[in-house]
XYZ file of C-alpha atoms in Angstrom:
779
model
C 35.858 24.120 41.718
C 37.375 24.029 38.248
C 39.385 20.994 39.276
C 36.150 19.210 40.359
C 34.498 19.890 37.004
C 37.507 18.653 35.061
C 37.709 15.500 37.114
C 33.968 14.884 36.651
C 34.214 15.260 32.886
C 37.175 12.908 32.740
C 35.343 10.331 34.813
C 32.165 10.401 32.717
C 34.119 10.098 29.449
C 36.024 7.114 30.708
C 32.847 5.354 31.844
C 31.166 6.046 28.529
C 33.980 4.496 26.504
C 34.137 1.443 28.689
C 30.394 0.923 28.260
C 30.671 0.789 24.451
C 31.385 -2.973 24.258
C 28.490 -3.621 26.631
C 26.107 -1.485 24.547
C 27.316 -2.954 21.259
C 27.084 -6.516 22.506
C 23.600 -5.928 23.902
C 22.380 -4.428 20.614
C 23.834 -7.320 18.611
C 22.140 -9.843 20.866
C 18.806 -7.998 20.570
C 19.265 -7.798 16.797
C 20.000 -11.507 16.698
C 16.879 -12.265 18.703
C 14.831 -10.058 16.356
C 16.219 -11.903 13.301
C 15.443 -15.216 15.005
C 11.852 -14.044 15.514
C 11.637 -12.996 11.851
C 13.011 -16.413 10.851
C 10.232 -18.098 12.778
C 7.582 -15.854 11.178
C 8.920 -16.507 7.677
C 9.141 -20.248 8.266
C 5.603 -20.284 9.665
C 4.101 -18.014 6.992
C 3.715 -20.795 4.453
C 2.227 -23.088 7.080
C -0.211 -20.365 8.188
C -1.347 -19.817 4.604
C -1.651 -23.573 4.111
C -3.873 -23.819 7.211
C -6.218 -21.177 5.844
C -6.311 -22.873 2.426
C -7.130 -26.202 4.084
C -10.011 -24.532 5.902
C -11.089 -22.978 2.589
C -11.121 -26.412 0.901
C -12.977 -27.919 3.841
C -15.726 -25.269 3.663
C -16.059 -25.595 -0.137
C -16.363 -29.396 0.126
C -18.836 -29.186 3.023
C -21.079 -26.750 1.156
C -20.853 -28.790 -2.061
C -21.877 -31.926 -0.154
C -24.866 -30.118 1.352
C -25.947 -28.823 -2.060
C -25.618 -32.292 -3.596
C -27.741 -33.785 -0.832
C -30.431 -31.131 -1.189
C -30.466 -31.401 -4.985
C -30.844 -35.192 -4.843
C -33.752 -34.956 -2.377
C -35.566 -32.359 -4.464
C -35.046 -34.182 -7.767
C -36.183 -37.487 -6.232
C -39.506 -35.990 -5.108
C -39.941 -34.136 -8.397
C -39.416 -37.313 -10.432
C -42.107 -39.047 -8.375
C -44.808 -36.643 -9.622
C -47.215 -37.614 -12.410
C -46.246 -35.422 -15.436
C -49.793 -35.405 -16.847
C -51.369 -34.345 -13.554
C -48.668 -31.732 -13.070
C -49.309 -30.136 -16.458
C -53.028 -30.083 -15.714
C -52.648 -28.416 -12.314
C -49.129 -27.119 -11.544
C -50.393 -25.226 -8.482
C -51.578 -28.487 -6.893
C -48.244 -30.139 -7.805
C -46.415 -27.321 -6.029
C -48.575 -27.783 -2.941
C -47.915 -31.528 -3.033
C -44.152 -30.959 -3.165
C -44.304 -28.491 -0.286
C -45.998 -31.192 1.773
C -43.312 -33.771 0.971
C -40.478 -31.268 1.389
C -41.287 -29.307 4.546
C -37.886 -27.575 4.456
C -38.770 -25.737 1.227
C -40.044 -22.166 1.490
C -41.310 -21.834 -2.087
C -41.985 -24.092 -5.096
C -42.777 -22.552 -8.511
C -43.497 -24.291 -11.825
C -42.586 -22.760 -15.222
C -43.017 -24.023 -18.772
C -40.296 -26.019 -20.483
C -39.677 -23.117 -22.912
C -39.681 -20.420 -20.196
C -41.670 -18.126 -22.478
C -43.419 -16.531 -19.492
C -40.021 -15.651 -17.991
C -38.791 -14.060 -21.211
C -41.879 -11.842 -21.281
C -41.810 -11.013 -17.563
C -41.335 -7.584 -16.019
C -37.964 -8.320 -14.412
C -38.260 -5.489 -11.957
C -41.271 -7.225 -10.390
C -40.307 -10.810 -11.240
C -36.726 -10.428 -9.994
C -33.566 -10.113 -12.084
C -31.662 -12.790 -10.198
C -34.514 -15.302 -10.401
C -34.979 -14.709 -14.134
C -31.253 -15.052 -14.746
C -31.103 -18.360 -12.836
C -34.032 -19.827 -14.785
C -32.613 -18.826 -18.167
C -29.142 -20.034 -17.194
C -30.626 -23.418 -16.273
C -32.158 -23.683 -19.730
C -28.784 -23.160 -21.437
C -26.624 -25.109 -18.958
C -24.654 -28.102 -20.261
C -24.955 -30.092 -17.031
C -26.965 -29.704 -13.852
C -28.187 -26.117 -13.377
C -26.186 -24.252 -10.764
C -27.604 -23.557 -7.328
C -27.431 -19.990 -6.087
C -28.947 -17.669 -3.503
C -31.740 -15.148 -4.011
C -32.324 -11.969 -1.983
C -35.829 -11.813 -0.523
C -35.793 -8.364 1.036
C -35.281 -7.134 4.606
C -31.888 -8.863 4.746
C -33.384 -12.298 4.064
C -31.713 -14.654 1.588
C -32.682 -18.103 0.318
C -30.913 -20.989 -1.334
C -32.469 -21.731 -4.732
C -32.390 -24.657 -7.168
C -33.859 -24.832 -10.679
C -34.531 -28.453 -11.695
C -36.001 -29.960 -14.874
C -39.112 -32.115 -14.894
C -38.705 -34.865 -17.469
C -35.796 -35.210 -19.902
C -32.997 -32.693 -19.320
C -32.773 -31.847 -23.043
C -36.555 -31.328 -23.502
C -38.111 -30.777 -20.054
C -41.876 -30.555 -19.667
C -41.393 -27.964 -16.958
C -38.781 -26.128 -14.902
C -39.247 -26.010 -11.144
C -37.760 -23.381 -8.839
C -37.208 -24.447 -5.226
C -36.338 -21.968 -2.465
C -34.841 -23.319 0.785
C -33.544 -21.651 3.954
C -30.070 -20.166 3.622
C -29.414 -20.932 7.294
C -28.250 -24.487 6.548
C -25.386 -23.234 4.375
C -24.599 -20.522 6.917
C -24.251 -23.131 9.684
C -21.897 -25.289 7.605
C -19.845 -22.211 6.639
C -19.459 -21.020 10.230
C -18.662 -24.534 11.487
C -15.128 -24.404 10.032
C -12.683 -22.132 11.918
C -10.663 -19.813 9.620
C -7.333 -20.826 11.221
C -6.075 -17.302 11.891
C -7.156 -15.929 8.496
C -10.574 -15.044 7.090
C -13.113 -16.976 5.010
C -15.674 -15.300 2.757
C -18.624 -16.861 0.936
C -19.281 -14.998 -2.287
C -21.715 -15.373 -5.153
C -20.663 -14.647 -8.714
C -19.894 -16.470 -11.960
C -19.046 -20.108 -12.566
C -15.322 -19.414 -12.491
C -15.375 -18.789 -8.783
C -14.843 -15.040 -9.004
C -17.678 -13.937 -6.713
C -18.878 -10.354 -6.704
C -21.481 -10.413 -3.882
C -20.206 -11.178 -0.383
C -22.743 -13.334 1.476
C -20.901 -14.430 4.636
C -17.560 -13.788 6.319
C -15.800 -14.709 9.523
C -12.271 -14.450 10.816
C -9.588 -11.778 11.025
C -10.557 -8.369 9.635
C -6.912 -7.587 8.863
C -6.446 -10.616 6.599
C -5.945 -9.813 2.897
C -8.458 -11.440 0.529
C -7.194 -13.402 -2.448
C -8.552 -12.287 -5.825
C -9.817 -15.751 -6.834
C -11.899 -18.034 -4.622
C -12.449 -21.786 -4.411
C -15.596 -22.701 -6.403
C -18.326 -24.584 -4.570
C -19.221 -27.433 -6.922
C -22.737 -27.342 -8.320
C -23.280 -23.642 -7.610
C -22.134 -20.168 -8.507
C -20.772 -19.734 -4.988
C -17.116 -19.543 -4.073
C -15.120 -19.485 -0.860
C -12.463 -16.765 -0.777
C -9.535 -17.020 1.616
C -8.216 -14.005 3.494
C -4.576 -14.686 4.269
C -3.094 -13.654 7.639
C -0.474 -10.938 7.499
C 2.697 -11.395 9.551
C 4.918 -8.457 10.566
C 7.843 -9.368 8.333
C 10.238 -6.520 7.527
C 13.288 -8.525 6.427
C 13.639 -10.280 3.031
C 11.468 -13.406 3.002
C 14.339 -15.898 3.108
C 14.561 -17.919 6.300
C 18.136 -18.942 5.442
C 19.227 -15.299 5.280
C 17.403 -14.283 8.465
C 18.679 -17.372 10.321
C 22.242 -16.473 9.304
C 21.740 -12.887 10.488
C 20.337 -14.196 13.793
C 23.391 -16.427 14.344
C 25.821 -13.641 13.439
C 24.041 -11.176 15.722
C 23.905 -13.521 18.679
C 27.487 -14.772 18.198
C 28.889 -11.274 17.732
C 27.022 -9.892 20.729
C 28.071 -12.716 23.040
C 31.688 -12.388 21.866
C 31.748 -8.623 22.613
C 30.286 -9.176 26.054
C 32.834 -11.916 26.738
C 35.691 -9.801 25.377
C 34.722 -6.805 27.572
C 35.211 -8.893 30.678
C 38.552 -10.302 29.484
C 40.275 -7.131 28.131
C 40.052 -4.066 30.364
C 39.852 -0.657 28.625
C 38.756 -2.108 25.253
C 37.681 0.544 22.711
C 35.494 0.074 19.669
C 37.173 2.933 17.881
C 40.338 2.919 15.834
C 42.392 4.181 18.829
C 42.839 2.337 22.115
C 41.966 4.078 25.406
C 45.016 5.412 27.209
C 45.450 4.841 30.930
C 46.178 8.530 31.202
C 43.067 10.623 31.868
C 42.340 13.286 29.200
C 42.335 16.987 30.037
C 39.413 19.334 29.285
C 41.041 20.836 26.162
C 41.328 17.350 24.633
C 37.618 16.818 25.062
C 36.765 20.141 23.422
C 39.156 19.761 20.470
C 38.069 16.189 19.663
C 34.313 16.651 19.962
C 32.896 16.044 16.430
C 30.462 18.548 14.880
C 26.848 17.366 14.788
C 25.903 15.762 11.458
C 23.777 17.899 9.154
C 20.345 16.401 8.454
C 19.925 14.863 5.013
C 17.764 16.828 2.615
C 14.518 14.958 1.778
C 14.315 14.374 -1.973
C 11.408 16.073 -3.739
C 10.523 12.804 -5.435
C 10.777 9.197 -4.254
C 14.391 8.123 -4.309
C 15.209 5.615 -7.019
C 16.138 2.180 -5.791
C 19.670 0.995 -6.323
C 18.536 -1.811 -8.615
C 16.596 -1.072 -11.826
C 13.055 -2.322 -12.355
C 13.375 -5.985 -13.323
C 10.146 -6.014 -15.365
C 10.334 -4.919 -18.991
C 7.431 -2.601 -19.754
C 6.373 -1.994 -23.369
C 6.097 1.802 -23.837
C 3.561 1.401 -26.675
C 0.811 0.372 -24.241
C 0.822 3.924 -22.832
C -1.577 5.487 -25.310
C -3.275 8.847 -25.675
C -6.320 8.181 -23.487
C -5.423 5.126 -21.438
C -3.004 2.235 -20.925
C -3.921 -0.766 -23.084
C -2.252 -3.930 -24.355
C -2.553 -7.635 -25.108
C -2.691 -9.845 -22.029
C 0.235 -12.252 -21.837
C 2.288 -10.215 -24.308
C 2.545 -6.516 -23.525
C 0.369 -6.664 -20.409
C 0.628 -8.892 -17.322
C 0.358 -8.736 -13.538
C 3.893 -7.358 -13.131
C 3.101 -4.436 -15.438
C -0.203 -3.863 -13.630
C 1.552 -3.798 -10.259
C 4.129 -1.261 -11.459
C 1.383 0.842 -13.002
C -0.408 0.842 -9.651
C 2.772 2.049 -7.944
C 3.208 4.768 -10.566
C -0.388 5.987 -10.191
C 0.012 5.855 -6.411
C 3.208 7.903 -6.624
C 1.408 10.631 -8.600
C -1.416 10.593 -6.049
C 0.980 10.888 -3.097
C 2.581 13.931 -4.692
C -0.882 15.513 -5.021
C -1.780 14.683 -1.420
C -4.375 12.077 -2.428
C -4.745 8.897 -0.369
C -7.750 6.893 -1.647
C -8.842 5.474 -5.017
C -11.708 3.431 -6.487
C -10.877 0.372 -8.608
C -13.315 -1.635 -10.768
C -13.122 -4.004 -13.737
C -15.132 -5.140 -16.727
C -16.096 -8.734 -17.514
C -12.893 -9.873 -19.222
C -11.287 -13.089 -18.056
C -8.014 -11.348 -17.201
C -9.774 -8.684 -15.109
C -9.562 -10.187 -11.593
C -5.847 -10.970 -11.836
C -4.874 -7.580 -13.284
C -7.106 -5.716 -10.817
C -5.520 -7.546 -7.894
C -2.019 -6.690 -9.092
C -2.966 -3.054 -9.740
C -4.384 -2.802 -6.209
C -1.213 -4.345 -4.777
C 0.857 -1.670 -6.523
C -1.397 1.131 -5.308
C -1.249 -0.158 -1.746
C 2.544 -0.555 -2.002
C 2.598 3.181 -2.761
C 0.545 3.845 0.383
C -2.855 4.336 -1.293
C -6.078 2.990 0.219
C -8.103 1.036 -2.363
C -11.886 0.716 -2.637
C -12.579 -2.303 -4.878
C -16.121 -2.155 -6.330
C -15.797 -5.417 -8.280
C -17.023 -6.137 -11.808
C -18.843 -2.999 -12.994
C -19.117 -0.807 -16.111
C -16.486 1.914 -16.397
C -19.032 4.714 -15.711
C -19.803 3.101 -12.349
C -16.116 3.478 -11.436
C -16.351 7.172 -12.331
C -19.571 7.461 -10.324
C -18.012 5.755 -7.287
C -15.119 8.233 -7.365
C -17.733 10.967 -6.877
C -19.853 8.929 -4.488
C -16.952 8.185 -2.122
C -15.329 11.579 -2.672
C -11.990 10.115 -3.734
C -11.748 12.048 -7.012
C -9.596 9.165 -8.269
C -10.420 5.865 -9.944
C -9.082 3.192 -12.286
C -11.303 1.099 -14.555
C -9.557 -2.108 -15.600
C -11.068 -2.585 -19.052
C -10.297 -3.465 -22.640
C -13.332 -1.394 -23.706
C -14.478 -2.500 -27.184
C -11.254 -4.323 -28.065
C -10.957 -8.122 -28.646
C -11.051 -10.504 -25.655
C -7.262 -10.807 -25.359
C -6.920 -7.050 -24.755
C -7.195 -5.296 -21.422
C -6.190 -1.925 -20.074
C -6.660 0.900 -17.580
C -8.665 4.126 -17.737
C -7.295 6.396 -15.042
C -8.669 9.398 -13.139
C -6.487 11.189 -10.576
C -7.817 14.113 -8.560
C -10.792 14.575 -10.890
C -8.621 14.636 -14.026
C -8.831 11.826 -16.573
C -5.215 11.197 -17.508
C -4.262 11.530 -21.170
C -1.286 12.129 -23.453
C 1.534 13.671 -21.389
C 0.088 12.487 -18.067
C -0.099 8.922 -19.387
C 3.484 9.122 -20.647
C 4.562 10.419 -17.236
C 3.362 7.171 -15.682
C 5.676 5.234 -18.000
C 8.569 7.624 -17.310
C 8.275 6.992 -13.571
C 8.274 3.216 -14.090
C 11.264 3.335 -16.472
C 13.215 5.577 -14.062
C 12.114 3.509 -11.048
C 10.835 6.665 -9.343
C 8.116 4.835 -7.453
C 6.771 5.040 -3.927
C 7.189 1.767 -2.056
C 6.876 0.286 1.389
C 3.391 1.674 1.961
C 0.614 -0.219 3.649
C -2.558 0.938 1.913
C -5.817 -0.690 2.949
C -8.310 -2.618 0.788
C -12.106 -2.472 1.048
C -14.768 -4.210 -1.074
C -17.968 -2.195 -1.617
C -20.992 -2.796 -3.870
C -21.969 0.565 -5.341
C -24.254 -0.669 -8.159
C -27.540 -0.327 -6.179
C -26.618 3.255 -5.341
C -25.777 3.987 -9.015
C -29.089 2.513 -10.197
C -31.034 4.434 -7.554
C -29.286 7.698 -8.430
C -30.336 7.472 -12.094
C -33.852 6.085 -11.654
C -34.692 8.684 -8.996
C -34.005 11.488 -11.497
C -34.678 10.106 -14.992
C -38.159 8.770 -15.832
C -39.932 7.788 -19.058
C -43.458 9.204 -19.093
C -44.750 6.350 -21.289
C -43.665 2.737 -21.427
C -41.429 2.058 -24.433
C -40.470 -1.461 -25.451
C -36.685 -1.579 -25.842
C -34.248 -4.322 -26.839
C -30.998 -3.967 -24.875
C -27.908 -5.540 -26.493
C -24.936 -5.657 -24.141
C -22.796 -7.894 -26.367
C -21.936 -10.074 -23.333
C -20.050 -7.118 -21.863
C -20.252 -5.935 -18.257
C -23.156 -3.493 -18.973
C -25.385 -6.579 -18.977
C -25.097 -6.637 -15.173
C -26.426 -3.085 -14.785
C -28.069 -1.568 -17.904
C -31.302 -3.649 -17.870
C -31.934 -2.647 -14.242
C -31.446 1.048 -15.024
C -33.591 1.164 -18.153
C -36.366 -0.886 -16.574
C -36.116 1.287 -13.493
C -36.925 4.447 -15.475
C -40.143 2.836 -16.720
C -39.368 0.968 -19.951
C -40.137 -2.610 -20.950
C -36.811 -4.324 -21.526
C -35.990 -7.260 -23.785
C -32.437 -8.361 -22.907
C -30.130 -9.515 -25.698
C -26.703 -11.007 -24.840
C -26.885 -9.515 -21.341
C -25.099 -12.412 -19.636
C -21.507 -11.329 -18.956
C -18.973 -13.467 -20.840
C -15.443 -12.177 -21.382
C -15.030 -14.285 -24.547
C -17.806 -12.298 -26.306
C -19.280 -15.396 -27.978
C -22.028 -13.681 -29.998
C -20.577 -10.522 -31.503
C -17.912 -7.945 -30.745
C -19.077 -5.355 -28.146
C -18.513 -2.304 -30.360
C -21.710 -0.488 -31.443
C -19.770 1.860 -33.744
C -19.392 -1.033 -36.221
C -22.695 -1.602 -38.118
C -21.971 -5.345 -38.400
C -22.202 -5.640 -34.616
C -25.732 -4.182 -34.686
C -27.207 -6.814 -37.011
C -28.458 -9.016 -34.157
C -30.020 -5.994 -32.447
C -31.808 -4.901 -35.627
C -33.200 -8.403 -36.109
C -34.348 -8.577 -32.471
C -36.091 -5.186 -32.655
C -37.955 -6.182 -35.805
C -38.929 -9.642 -34.565
C -40.198 -8.433 -31.176
C -41.955 -5.299 -32.437
C -39.935 -3.165 -30.047
C -39.976 0.624 -30.244
C -36.203 0.915 -30.197
C -32.947 -0.942 -29.762
C -29.928 0.250 -27.761
C -26.452 -1.280 -27.629
C -23.473 -0.771 -25.326
C -19.784 -1.421 -25.769
C -17.693 -3.765 -23.647
C -17.345 -1.444 -20.644
C -20.564 0.563 -20.945
C -19.304 4.041 -21.708
C -20.658 4.115 -25.307
C -24.182 3.947 -26.710
C -25.544 2.736 -30.065
C -29.143 3.157 -31.266
C -31.329 1.471 -33.932
C -34.981 2.126 -34.800
C -37.879 -0.255 -35.393
C -37.269 -0.036 -39.135
C -33.646 -1.104 -38.720
C -32.090 2.347 -39.230
C -28.854 2.936 -37.350
C -28.958 6.355 -35.692
C -25.415 7.672 -35.766
C -24.307 9.256 -32.470
C -23.945 12.740 -33.959
C -27.705 12.748 -34.692
C -28.446 11.415 -31.202
C -26.352 14.321 -29.894
C -28.730 16.728 -31.672
C -31.614 15.463 -29.498
C -29.493 15.684 -26.359
C -28.412 19.251 -27.251
C -32.005 20.433 -27.763
C -33.049 18.901 -24.440
C -30.162 20.353 -22.441
C -30.381 23.785 -24.065
C -34.107 23.968 -23.237
C -33.017 24.266 -19.599
C -29.515 25.722 -20.059
C -29.809 28.332 -22.839
C -26.499 29.527 -24.229
C -24.554 26.546 -22.907
C -21.464 25.255 -24.708
C -21.951 21.942 -26.513
C -18.754 20.106 -27.557
C -18.513 17.566 -30.377
C -15.544 15.820 -31.971
C -14.086 16.183 -35.473
C -15.922 13.079 -36.743
C -19.415 14.556 -36.247
C -21.703 15.774 -39.031
C -21.564 19.373 -40.247
C -25.320 19.668 -39.561
C -24.666 19.481 -35.814
C -23.270 22.996 -35.557
C -26.408 24.512 -37.083
C -28.675 22.478 -34.824
C -26.846 23.673 -31.703
C -27.011 27.285 -32.871
C -30.723 26.992 -33.685
C -31.360 25.634 -30.167
C -29.576 28.633 -28.644
C -26.289 26.958 -27.788
C -22.602 27.571 -28.421
C -21.073 24.801 -30.609
C -17.412 23.816 -30.217
C -15.571 21.216 -32.318
C -12.739 19.425 -30.516
C -10.338 16.497 -30.725
C -11.532 12.894 -30.459
C -10.898 11.066 -27.177
C -12.862 10.759 -23.953
C -9.992 12.169 -21.851
C -9.518 15.140 -24.174
C -13.244 15.887 -24.309
C -13.579 15.833 -20.510
C -10.595 18.140 -20.161
C -12.149 20.597 -22.638
C -15.465 20.436 -20.761
C -13.733 21.475 -17.547
C -11.942 24.267 -19.370
C -15.082 25.677 -21.038
C -17.765 24.755 -18.515
C -19.704 22.904 -21.225
C -22.983 21.268 -20.176
C -22.880 18.499 -22.799
C -20.443 16.801 -25.161
C -20.497 13.866 -27.536
C -18.363 11.872 -29.945
C -19.152 10.021 -33.145
C -17.913 6.854 -31.419
C -20.929 6.958 -29.062
C -19.420 8.606 -25.979
C -21.828 11.113 -24.405
C -20.884 13.429 -21.535
C -23.664 15.065 -19.478
C -22.757 17.725 -16.961
C -26.361 18.926 -16.768
C -28.075 16.685 -14.136
C -25.026 14.365 -14.061
C -21.271 14.489 -13.397
C -19.651 15.232 -16.765
C -18.123 11.817 -17.476
C -18.960 9.563 -20.428
C -21.688 7.094 -19.527
C -23.458 5.035 -22.184
C -26.005 3.635 -19.706
C -26.968 7.072 -18.393
C -27.088 8.409 -21.963
C -29.457 5.562 -22.868
C -31.733 6.535 -19.984
C -31.726 10.214 -21.021
C -32.519 9.241 -24.631
C -35.498 7.115 -23.594
C -36.711 9.929 -21.356
C -36.690 12.272 -24.381
C -38.360 9.774 -26.730
C -41.016 8.784 -24.182
C -41.665 12.371 -23.085
C -42.865 13.698 -26.430
C -46.236 15.408 -25.865
C -47.583 14.363 -29.279
C -46.533 10.748 -28.611
C -44.578 10.597 -31.838
C -42.682 7.405 -32.551
C -38.904 7.384 -32.108
C -38.574 7.314 -35.948
C -40.653 10.496 -36.223
C -38.585 12.245 -33.558
C -35.261 11.231 -35.136
C -36.580 12.427 -38.498
C -36.405 15.994 -37.130
C -32.619 15.616 -36.903
C -31.209 16.488 -40.332
C -29.009 13.990 -42.057
C -27.233 13.832 -45.361
C -25.574 10.907 -47.029
C -22.825 9.689 -44.745
C -20.536 6.777 -44.057
C -19.857 5.103 -40.726
C -16.315 5.175 -39.414
C -14.068 3.594 -42.060
C -10.810 2.026 -40.912
C -7.443 1.265 -42.499
C -5.184 -1.032 -40.492
C -1.469 -0.236 -40.258
C 1.588 -1.309 -38.297
C 1.995 0.123 -34.804
C 3.101 3.768 -35.062
C 2.876 3.942 -38.873
C -0.555 5.611 -38.765
C 0.908 8.610 -36.931
C 3.693 8.977 -39.510
C 1.198 8.736 -42.351
C -1.022 11.496 -40.921
C 1.970 13.795 -40.503
C 2.947 13.311 -44.163
C -0.674 13.732 -45.241
C -1.071 16.968 -43.268
C 2.018 18.458 -44.907
C 1.275 17.417 -48.492
C -2.517 17.291 -48.937
C -4.252 20.065 -50.880
C -8.029 20.600 -50.808
C -8.471 23.855 -52.730
C -11.221 26.078 -51.325
C -12.222 23.702 -48.519
C -11.955 24.884 -44.907
C -9.334 22.763 -43.128
C -9.372 21.688 -39.490
C -6.158 20.066 -38.275
C -6.648 19.823 -34.499
C -7.028 16.050 -34.922
C -5.970 14.645 -38.299
C -7.209 16.525 -41.369
C -10.842 17.510 -41.903
C -11.875 19.339 -45.078
C -15.278 21.088 -45.140
C -17.035 22.216 -48.336
C -20.448 23.888 -48.535
C -22.110 20.568 -49.435
C -20.147 18.120 -47.278
C -16.865 17.143 -45.649
C -14.279 14.410 -45.255
C -11.881 13.405 -42.478
C -8.835 11.222 -41.974
C -7.163 10.879 -38.569
C -4.959 8.502 -36.636
C -6.677 6.461 -33.930
C -5.104 6.858 -30.526
C -6.255 3.458 -29.269
C -5.337 1.070 -32.103
C -2.918 1.365 -35.080
C -5.500 2.381 -37.691
C -6.487 5.354 -39.806
C -10.099 6.452 -39.262
C -12.020 8.065 -42.110
C -15.533 9.458 -42.391
C -17.434 11.286 -45.124
C -20.702 13.217 -45.007
C -22.480 15.196 -47.731
C -25.857 16.592 -48.780
C -26.291 14.046 -51.571
C -24.661 11.016 -53.210
C -22.970 13.057 -55.922
C -21.285 15.351 -53.404
C -20.238 12.366 -51.284
C -18.583 10.638 -54.238
C -16.810 13.852 -55.260
C -15.402 14.389 -51.758
C -14.322 10.754 -51.509
C -12.537 11.028 -54.849
C -10.619 14.105 -53.681
C -9.511 12.248 -50.553
C -8.690 9.127 -52.563
C -6.285 11.124 -54.750
C -4.648 12.841 -51.791
C -4.252 9.600 -49.816
C -2.709 7.754 -52.756
C -0.360 10.680 -53.318
C 1.182 9.811 -49.935
C 1.027 6.010 -50.375
C -0.067 4.612 -53.782
C -0.343 1.084 -52.336
C -2.811 2.096 -49.622
C -5.966 -0.071 -49.744
C -8.979 2.180 -49.213
C -12.335 0.973 -47.810
C -14.348 3.308 -50.097
């Protein structure tokens, strides 16, 4: 029996060793075939993408040709009308055109000045229609065609054409045609294995509203589409994804295929020619082994490798140089083309995704403001997040608060707003929320550390979805906040992204809105979108006075800050606006904590106490304020910069648009129907300065503050040093701190009267010059 077992073991071992060349050769051949398949995929990838791009061009040209034909037909019939008869009876002229153009579904005449459109109630008139008419008036060439929603899923193609001379038209005519014609032309072109999308957006081809799509659902959309000439439509290509796991070099994969096939065939040939061949370092003996040999030479099983706690660093360092100075206290921000580009954005996405994976989070919301660099940076950020295995929900061009809202709405708890906020047009950046926490200070620096150490998740296959959440955001606010009387309000969006949302919200709560610079333009052609600077409010003040409006409100570039001016032209500083918010919130939440930053007036503390609240001064910075709100359970917070944070009836994040709605609700809800000026007059004020700024070299402002904190002496004043140095006297206070977003010193002074203000400023002037005698002071 024992002899049978021994013989069986010897036989099986011998067979196994002789099969090694066969197994090895077979695996090499299969590997070679796999590499050959990968070579074909790589070689065909470019051709596949080219086929989709050709289809994209074909659709864009087909649609442009259809629009040109329609425009020519409409203009030809319009030019044939008698201008005098048309002015006398535009309704009859419209009927006449409908008879000559049976394909049209609506014809509407408007004056050459469009005064009736400027005065219209846009909620009833239609925001999109009003925007198209006003855009036609300011267009350099032919007004762009677009589509208009008509309810119940219906959509129409619309043209606005001039009657008479283009420079001084006697009338503007709006034509609405069936959208079906464009839909037929769009669907007539096969997507060639990819996906085609028809979107509507701005004149740079970056559409935000998806109108039509057909093709592969798995195709990945490009960030920039092909513009359809003569319209604000664009055709976006979704590129087919091939299963390519090897480096994308067909020469390398072809070489591997040849080596695999040649090596495999050679081993198979060699096995048949040389009996007893072994792949090991020893040749097989003709003598059969005994059982003890098998036992002694059996290797121990390999111990499993320990899984690293963090993603293993790649062998090669990160090739992209990342400027550490863009990782600031509250966000990541830099100059596009210098310290910030798509490579940095992609790495940042991987770093954020790595943090999320460690926390067990798998989905994130991404949105962008109206800056020209936004689409490209957002696309790269999303690529990095998906590389780390994170699913991305792209909500398009929206204010930063809408990104925060979407993170709640879709229950992701995580979001990134790609925004330069109130900075110049060449800036851009990222405000980041992970797991409900707005990243700041150490958490921001940790993102850089991971990039520098190349400790990044990679190889993931996160998904990408595009969702429009703006209607839901508007509905959420207007269903809860309402103005009990109709106030006339000028809304200045400074050409920032709030212009796409704020007018809808404020009109939706029941106010009459006069838009000012509400068309989104990332070059900010009229004034800088920063309401904390009084110079940027001059246009708003003039508009309020000239229109007889009750109030003027202004938003910054990404919509998370609010500025306010009255009918008389008075700028209401945010710390006084916070007094009204505190009274309102405390009327329903008595005893609640109200947080304000170190730049706010000393009168605010007394107002909060008088209203039955618990005042708490804290450091400046939206991330720091939100963190303190979570820690203390505060119902409301505000900053002198115009950030307001409502937890009561809202979600606790800073939202300038929502704050504007809550302010108008308070001002319009006064039982005595006092004017906004009379209501603001109940908020005490002294003599104060706006934020004063001293520019410095990058990093020097931090060094200066440290020296100032150590050397400055303010006698009997109460000092607060949680953020810079604030000195409070009985009749006023002064502050100097280092900005965490730009290399500047920020100063503010507030006192009961002019004499006290000048005295406090003189004390600070002496102390500042004691640190740097050459410092140029703005007071």
